[in-house]
Coordinates of C-alpha atoms in Angstrom, one line a residue:
M1086 CA 88.3 9.6 171.1
T1087 CA 90.8 6.8 170.6
T1088 CA 89.9 6.6 167.0
L1089 CA 90.4 10.4 166.6
T1090 CA 93.8 10.2 168.3
E1091 CA 94.9 7.5 165.8
F1092 CA 93.8 9.5 162.9
Q1093 CA 95.6 12.7 164.0
Y1094 CA 98.9 11.2 162.8
D1095 CA 97.6 11.1 159.3
L1096 CA 96.4 14.7 159.3
T1097 CA 98.2 17.4 157.4
T1098 CA 100.7 19.4 159.5
E1099 CA 102.2 22.9 159.1
N1100 CA 105.4 21.2 157.9
D1101 CA 103.5 19.3 155.3
L1102 CA 101.9 22.6 154.0
K1103 CA 105.3 24.2 154.0
A1104 CA 106.9 21.4 152.0
A1105 CA 104.1 21.2 149.5
S1106 CA 104.0 24.9 148.9
H1107 CA 107.7 25.3 148.4
G1108 CA 107.6 22.1 146.2
L1109 CA 105.0 23.7 144.0
L1110 CA 107.0 26.9 143.8
R1111 CA 110.1 25.0 142.8
I1112 CA 108.6 23.0 140.0
Q1113 CA 106.7 26.1 138.8
H1114 CA 109.9 28.1 138.6
I1115 CA 112.4 25.5 137.4
Y1116 CA 110.1 24.0 134.7
D1117 CA 108.4 27.3 133.7
L1118 CA 104.9 26.1 134.4
N1119 CA 101.9 28.4 134.5
I1120 CA 99.5 28.2 137.3
R1121 CA 96.6 27.1 135.0
D1122 CA 98.5 24.1 133.7
L1123 CA 99.8 23.2 137.2
T1124 CA 96.3 23.4 138.6
N1125 CA 94.8 21.3 135.9
G1126 CA 97.5 18.6 136.0
Y1127 CA 98.9 19.4 132.6
L1128 CA 102.7 19.1 132.9
N1129 CA 105.1 19.6 130.0
G1130 CA 102.5 18.7 127.4
K1131 CA 101.1 15.7 129.2
Q1132 CA 97.7 15.5 130.9
Y1133 CA 97.6 13.7 134.3
N1134 CA 94.5 12.4 136.1
S1135 CA 94.9 14.8 139.0
H1136 CA 94.6 18.5 139.7
L1137 CA 94.7 21.1 142.5
S1138 CA 91.4 22.3 143.9
Y1139 CA 90.8 26.0 144.2
A1140 CA 90.8 25.7 147.9
D1141 CA 94.4 24.4 147.5
L1142 CA 95.2 27.5 145.6
Y1143 CA 93.9 29.7 148.4
V1144 CA 95.8 27.8 151.1
V1145 CA 99.1 28.0 149.1
A1146 CA 98.6 31.7 148.6
L1147 CA 97.8 32.2 152.3
Y1148 CA 101.0 30.3 153.2
L1149 CA 103.1 32.3 150.8
Y1150 CA 101.7 35.6 152.2
R1151 CA 102.6 34.5 155.7
E1152 CA 106.1 33.7 154.4
N1153 CA 106.4 37.2 152.9
L1154 CA 106.5 35.9 149.4
Y1155 CA 104.0 38.4 148.2
A1156 CA 104.7 38.4 144.4
E1157 CA 104.3 34.6 144.3
A1158 CA 101.2 34.8 146.5
E1159 CA 99.6 37.3 144.2
L1160 CA 99.9 35.1 141.2
W1161 CA 98.3 32.1 142.9
L1162 CA 95.4 34.2 144.4
K1163 CA 94.8 36.2 141.2
F1164 CA 94.2 33.0 139.3
C1165 CA 91.9 31.8 142.1
L1166 CA 89.9 35.1 141.8
E1167 CA 89.7 35.1 138.0
N1168 CA 88.1 31.6 138.1
Y1169 CA 86.1 32.0 141.2
N1170 CA 82.7 31.9 139.6
N1171 CA 83.5 28.5 137.9
R1172 CA 84.7 26.8 141.1
A1173 CA 83.1 28.8 143.9
Y1174 CA 81.7 25.6 145.5
E1175 CA 85.3 24.2 146.1
L1176 CA 86.1 27.4 148.1
E1177 CA 82.9 28.1 149.9
M1178 CA 82.7 24.6 151.3
F1179 CA 85.9 25.3 153.3
G1180 CA 84.7 28.8 154.3
Y1181 CA 86.7 30.7 151.7
G1182 CA 84.1 33.1 150.3
K1183 CA 85.0 35.7 147.7
A1184 CA 85.1 38.5 150.3
E1185 CA 87.7 36.6 152.3
I1186 CA 89.8 36.0 149.2
L1187 CA 89.6 39.6 148.2
N1188 CA 90.6 40.6 151.7
L1189 CA 93.8 38.5 151.5
Y1190 CA 94.4 39.7 148.0
A1191 CA 94.3 43.3 149.2
K1192 CA 96.8 42.6 151.9
I1193 CA 99.1 41.0 149.4
L1194 CA 98.9 44.0 147.1
R1195 CA 99.4 46.4 149.9
N1196 CA 102.7 44.7 150.8
Q1197 CA 103.9 45.2 147.2
N1198 CA 103.4 48.9 147.2
K1199 CA 100.1 48.5 145.2
A1200 CA 97.9 50.4 147.6
E1201 CA 95.5 51.7 144.9
D1202 CA 94.8 48.1 143.6
A1203 CA 94.5 46.9 147.1
F1204 CA 91.9 49.6 147.8
I1205 CA 89.8 48.5 144.8
A1206 CA 89.9 44.9 145.9
M1207 CA 89.0 45.9 149.5
N1208 CA 86.0 47.9 148.3
E1209 CA 84.8 44.9 146.3
A1210 CA 85.0 42.8 149.4
I1211 CA 83.0 45.4 151.4
D1212 CA 80.3 45.4 148.7
L1213 CA 79.9 41.6 149.4
K1214 CA 80.0 42.0 153.2
P1215 CA 79.3 45.7 154.1
M1216 CA 78.9 45.1 157.8
D1217 CA 82.2 43.1 158.3
G1218 CA 84.3 45.2 160.7
R1219 CA 87.6 43.5 159.6
F1220 CA 87.1 44.7 156.0
L1221 CA 86.0 48.2 157.1
N1222 CA 89.2 48.6 159.2
T1223 CA 91.4 47.4 156.4
E1224 CA 89.7 49.8 154.0
N1225 CA 90.2 52.7 156.4
T1226 CA 93.9 51.8 156.8
L1227 CA 94.3 51.8 153.0
R1228 CA 92.5 55.1 152.6
K1229 CA 95.0 56.7 155.1
L1230 CA 97.9 55.2 153.2
L1231 CA 96.7 56.5 149.9
R1232 CA 96.2 60.0 151.5
N1233 CA 99.6 60.1 153.0
Q1234 CA 101.4 58.0 150.3
N1235 CA 103.4 56.6 153.2
F1236 CA 103.6 52.8 153.0
S1237 CA 106.4 50.4 152.9
H1238 CA 107.4 48.2 150.0
H1239 CA 108.4 44.6 150.7
Q1240 CA 110.6 42.8 148.2
H1241 CA 109.7 39.2 147.5
S1242 CA 112.4 36.7 147.6
K1243 CA 114.7 36.3 144.7
D1244 CA 115.6 32.9 143.4
D1245 CA 119.3 32.4 142.9
D1246 CA 119.0 29.4 140.5
S1247 CA 121.3 30.0 137.6
S1248 CA 120.1 29.8 134.0
A1249 CA 122.6 26.9 133.4
Y1250 CA 121.0 24.9 136.2
I1251 CA 117.5 25.5 134.8
L1252 CA 118.5 24.5 131.3
A1253 CA 120.2 21.4 132.7
C1254 CA 117.0 20.4 134.6
H1255 CA 115.1 20.8 131.3
G1256 CA 117.4 18.3 129.7
V1257 CA 118.9 20.6 127.1
F1258 CA 122.4 19.3 127.7
S1259 CA 121.3 15.6 127.5
R1260 CA 120.2 16.1 123.9
K1261 CA 123.6 17.1 122.8
P1262 CA 125.4 14.2 120.9
S1263 CA 128.4 12.8 122.8
K1264 CA 131.8 12.0 121.2
L1265 CA 132.4 9.4 123.9
H1266 CA 131.3 5.8 123.8
C1267 CA 130.1 2.7 125.8
L1268 CA 132.1 -0.3 126.7
Y1269 CA 132.4 -3.3 129.1
N1270 CA 134.6 -2.5 132.1
T1271 CA 136.9 -5.5 132.6
I1272 CA 139.9 -3.8 134.2
T1273 CA 139.1 -2.1 137.5
S1274 CA 139.0 -5.4 139.4
P1275 CA 139.9 -9.1 138.7
F1276 CA 136.3 -10.1 139.2
L1277 CA 135.2 -8.0 136.2
R1278 CA 137.2 -10.2 133.9
L1279 CA 134.6 -12.8 134.6
A1280 CA 131.5 -10.5 134.9
P1281 CA 132.2 -7.2 133.1
L1282 CA 130.0 -4.2 133.8
K1283 CA 128.3 -2.1 131.1
M1284 CA 129.8 1.4 131.3
E1285 CA 129.0 4.6 129.5
L1286 CA 131.7 7.3 129.4
L1287 CA 130.1 10.7 130.1
N1288 CA 133.1 12.9 130.7
L1289 CA 136.9 12.4 130.9
D1290 CA 138.0 15.4 133.0
P1291 CA 136.7 15.2 135.6
Y1292 CA 136.1 11.5 135.1
M1293 CA 132.4 10.6 135.0
V1294 CA 130.8 7.3 134.0
L1295 CA 127.3 5.8 134.0
Y1296 CA 127.0 2.1 134.8
H1297 CA 124.0 0.1 133.5
D1298 CA 122.2 -2.8 135.2
V1299 CA 124.2 -2.7 138.4
L1300 CA 121.1 -3.1 140.7
T1301 CA 118.6 -5.9 140.4
D1302 CA 114.9 -5.5 141.1
S1303 CA 115.1 -7.7 144.2
E1304 CA 118.0 -5.7 145.5
I1305 CA 116.1 -2.4 145.0
I1306 CA 113.1 -3.8 146.8
E1307 CA 115.2 -5.0 149.7
L1308 CA 117.1 -1.7 150.0
K1309 CA 113.9 0.3 150.1
E1310 CA 112.4 -2.0 152.8
L1311 CA 115.6 -1.8 154.8
A1312 CA 115.6 2.0 154.6
V1313 CA 112.0 2.2 155.8
E1314 CA 112.8 -0.2 158.6
V1315 CA 115.8 1.8 159.8
G1316 CA 113.8 5.0 159.6
M1317 CA 113.6 7.8 157.0
V1318 CA 114.5 11.2 158.5
P1319 CA 114.6 14.7 157.0
S1320 CA 117.9 15.2 155.1
R1321 CA 120.6 17.4 156.5
T1322 CA 123.4 19.3 154.8
Y1323 CA 126.6 20.6 156.2
N1324 CA 127.8 24.2 156.3
S1325 CA 130.7 24.4 153.8
T1326 CA 132.9 26.3 156.2
G1327 CA 131.7 25.4 159.7
G1328 CA 130.8 21.8 159.3
V1329 CA 127.6 22.4 161.3
P1330 CA 124.7 20.1 160.4
Q1331 CA 121.5 21.8 159.2
Y1332 CA 118.5 19.6 159.5
G1333 CA 115.4 19.3 157.2
D1334 CA 114.0 22.7 157.8
S1335 CA 116.5 24.0 155.2
N1336 CA 115.3 24.4 151.6
H1337 CA 118.7 23.5 150.3
R1338 CA 117.8 19.8 150.3
T1339 CA 114.3 18.5 150.5
S1340 CA 114.2 14.7 150.9
K1341 CA 114.2 12.0 153.5
V1342 CA 117.1 9.7 154.0
A1343 CA 118.2 6.5 155.9
W1344 CA 121.8 5.7 156.6
L1345 CA 122.9 2.0 156.1
K1346 CA 126.3 0.7 157.1
D1347 CA 128.0 -1.6 154.7
D1348 CA 127.8 -4.5 157.1
V1349 CA 124.1 -4.3 157.9
N1350 CA 123.3 -7.4 155.9
D1351 CA 124.4 -9.4 152.9
I1352 CA 123.0 -7.0 150.4
T1353 CA 124.9 -3.9 151.7
A1354 CA 128.1 -5.9 151.9
R1355 CA 127.6 -7.2 148.4
L1356 CA 127.0 -3.7 147.0
T1357 CA 130.1 -2.4 148.8
E1358 CA 132.1 -5.0 146.9
R1359 CA 130.4 -4.1 143.7
L1360 CA 131.3 -0.4 144.2
A1361 CA 135.0 -1.4 144.7
D1362 CA 134.8 -3.4 141.4
M1363 CA 133.3 -0.4 139.6
T1364 CA 135.9 2.1 140.8
G1365 CA 139.0 0.1 141.5
L1366 CA 139.4 1.9 144.8
N1367 CA 139.8 0.8 148.4
V1368 CA 136.4 1.4 150.0
I1369 CA 137.4 0.7 153.6
N1370 CA 137.2 4.4 154.5
S1371 CA 133.8 4.9 152.7
E1372 CA 130.9 6.5 154.4
P1373 CA 127.7 4.5 155.1
F1374 CA 125.2 4.1 152.3
Q1375 CA 122.6 6.8 152.1
C1376 CA 119.1 5.9 150.8
A1377 CA 117.2 9.0 149.8
N1378 CA 113.6 9.6 148.7
Y1379 CA 112.6 12.8 147.0
G1380 CA 108.9 13.6 146.7
L1381 CA 107.0 16.1 144.5
G1382 CA 109.3 19.1 144.1
G1383 CA 112.1 17.5 146.1
E1384 CA 115.5 18.7 145.1
F1385 CA 119.1 19.1 146.2
K1386 CA 120.4 22.5 145.1
L1387 CA 123.8 23.1 143.6
H1388 CA 126.6 21.8 145.9
S1389 CA 129.9 20.0 146.1
D1390 CA 130.6 16.8 147.9
V1391 CA 134.0 18.0 148.9
I1392 CA 134.7 18.7 152.6
Q1393 CA 136.4 22.1 153.0
H1394 CA 136.5 22.6 156.8
P1395 CA 140.1 21.9 157.9
N1396 CA 139.1 20.2 161.2
V1397 CA 136.5 17.9 159.6
L1398 CA 138.9 17.2 156.7
K1399 CA 141.7 16.2 159.2
K1400 CA 139.4 13.9 161.1
L1401 CA 137.5 12.2 158.2
G1402 CA 139.6 12.7 155.1
N1403 CA 138.1 14.0 151.9
R1404 CA 135.7 12.6 149.3
I1405 CA 137.4 11.4 146.2
V1406 CA 134.5 9.8 144.4
T1407 CA 130.7 9.8 144.7
A1408 CA 128.6 6.9 143.4
L1409 CA 124.9 7.5 143.0
F1410 CA 122.6 4.5 142.3
Y1411 CA 119.2 5.1 140.8
M1412 CA 116.5 2.9 142.3
N1413 CA 113.5 3.8 140.2
D1414 CA 112.5 5.5 136.9
V1415 CA 111.2 9.1 137.3
E1416 CA 108.6 10.1 134.7
Q1417 CA 109.4 13.8 134.8
G1418 CA 112.2 15.8 136.5
G1419 CA 114.7 14.6 139.1
A1420 CA 117.8 14.8 136.9
T1421 CA 121.3 14.9 138.4
V1422 CA 122.9 17.9 136.7
F1423 CA 126.4 19.3 136.4
P1424 CA 126.0 22.8 135.0
A1425 CA 129.7 23.6 134.6
L1426 CA 130.1 20.4 132.5
G1427 CA 126.8 20.7 130.6
K1428 CA 125.7 17.3 131.8
S1429 CA 122.2 16.1 132.7
I1430 CA 121.6 12.5 133.8
F1431 CA 118.0 11.4 134.2
P1432 CA 117.2 8.6 136.7
N1433 CA 116.8 5.1 135.3
K1434 CA 116.3 2.2 137.6
G1435 CA 119.4 0.0 138.1
K1436 CA 121.9 2.5 136.8
A1437 CA 124.7 4.1 138.8
L1438 CA 126.5 7.4 138.2
V1439 CA 130.1 7.7 139.3
W1440 CA 132.2 10.8 139.3
Y1441 CA 135.4 12.3 140.8
N1442 CA 135.2 15.3 143.2
L1443 CA 138.9 15.9 143.4
D1444 CA 141.4 16.6 140.6
N1445 CA 144.7 14.9 140.0
E1446 CA 146.3 17.1 142.7
M1447 CA 143.6 15.9 145.2
K1448 CA 142.1 19.4 145.2
H1449 CA 138.5 20.5 145.0
D1450 CA 137.3 20.3 141.4
E1451 CA 134.6 22.9 141.1
R1452 CA 133.5 21.6 137.8
A1453 CA 132.1 18.5 139.7
E1454 CA 129.5 20.7 141.6
H1455 CA 126.1 19.2 140.9
A1456 CA 122.4 19.4 141.8
G1457 CA 119.4 17.2 142.0
C1458 CA 116.6 18.8 140.0
P1459 CA 113.0 19.0 141.5
V1460 CA 110.9 15.9 140.9
L1461 CA 107.9 16.9 138.7
V1462 CA 106.0 13.7 138.6
G1463 CA 106.2 10.8 141.1
S1464 CA 109.2 10.4 143.4
K1465 CA 112.9 9.6 143.2
W1466 CA 114.7 6.9 145.1
G1467 CA 118.5 6.9 145.1
R1468 CA 121.3 5.3 147.0
S1469 CA 124.6 6.9 147.3
M1470 CA 128.0 6.2 148.9
D1471 CA 128.9 9.8 149.7
S1472 CA 131.7 9.1 149.2
I1473 CA 134.8 7.0 148.9
R1474 CA 137.3 8.7 151.3
D1475 CA 141.0 8.9 151.4
F1476 CA 143.1 10.5 154.2
I1477 CA 145.3 13.2 152.8

């Protein structure tokens, strides 16, 4: 019993299922992946040594059905049924026989105003299990609905991701040639005259630069270890008008984070000084560092780092600049995108992206609204100072 109790913490939970299912939906939608390729581990023209089992497909479809995402559930379960004969053993070993799958499929169709198709699927299930009372009751209900033509139609959820965001996640903007250039920054602090930083100009208005080689491998390892030691917790976002924290059950941001004050140890203090060198700004009023990890399908939807609630603004001041440090390479996905500017920056270990959130009049610059695209392969580690504040 003691051993079982220890293992229970490693078992999949309902929250794990929710996160995995929504992650699969995100990468399927954003990167335009068909279910066959996703199931077989074939992503954007590259074959990976991993795949989804057909039991996984059924469980995802069942979860989507319970979440009232009927159109999405239909696609996943239809593929499962079409290939049932080839992979029946994967399903039956978990008790998911074809009759049970058809029963769920009929319910999904019924909730999309497809009662005739649902009736056909239900009859096929009854042929397999003619004495199952559950199936007979469902068939009787469908028969009455067809007779009366009186059944409700449930709309599936609509994704509000803009076409510009999707194009940016695909890297369309990153392939456009830039008229800007790279240089060594020697002017934002006296120290940089001795040790200049490699800087790539990405945009002039609003100002955006990408620094190269600003984190060493040893610093990255230490930061990750420190974040794990402090404790990674589900991300939270703030309501843009009420300033009310919304914790990790929101789909707006799907990651885990740890907050590190700039005086935790030598490395955080050193990186705070480095940020001051990079920006030339006083960082005394900066927020703590935020170490974030995004897993498969993890994203941060389109948002602004600007604080708009008057009471919060008066208390904390606004965010002038955001600096985002990339702590690992991401094989596919995970770009930081600015749809209004046509910019896509893909994570590369050791680089740091710096941009201004406020314009010259210290007002919200909507063009700086940005998003973190879903991670398609692997995970993404980032460290941000969100952000350098000034009291206005």
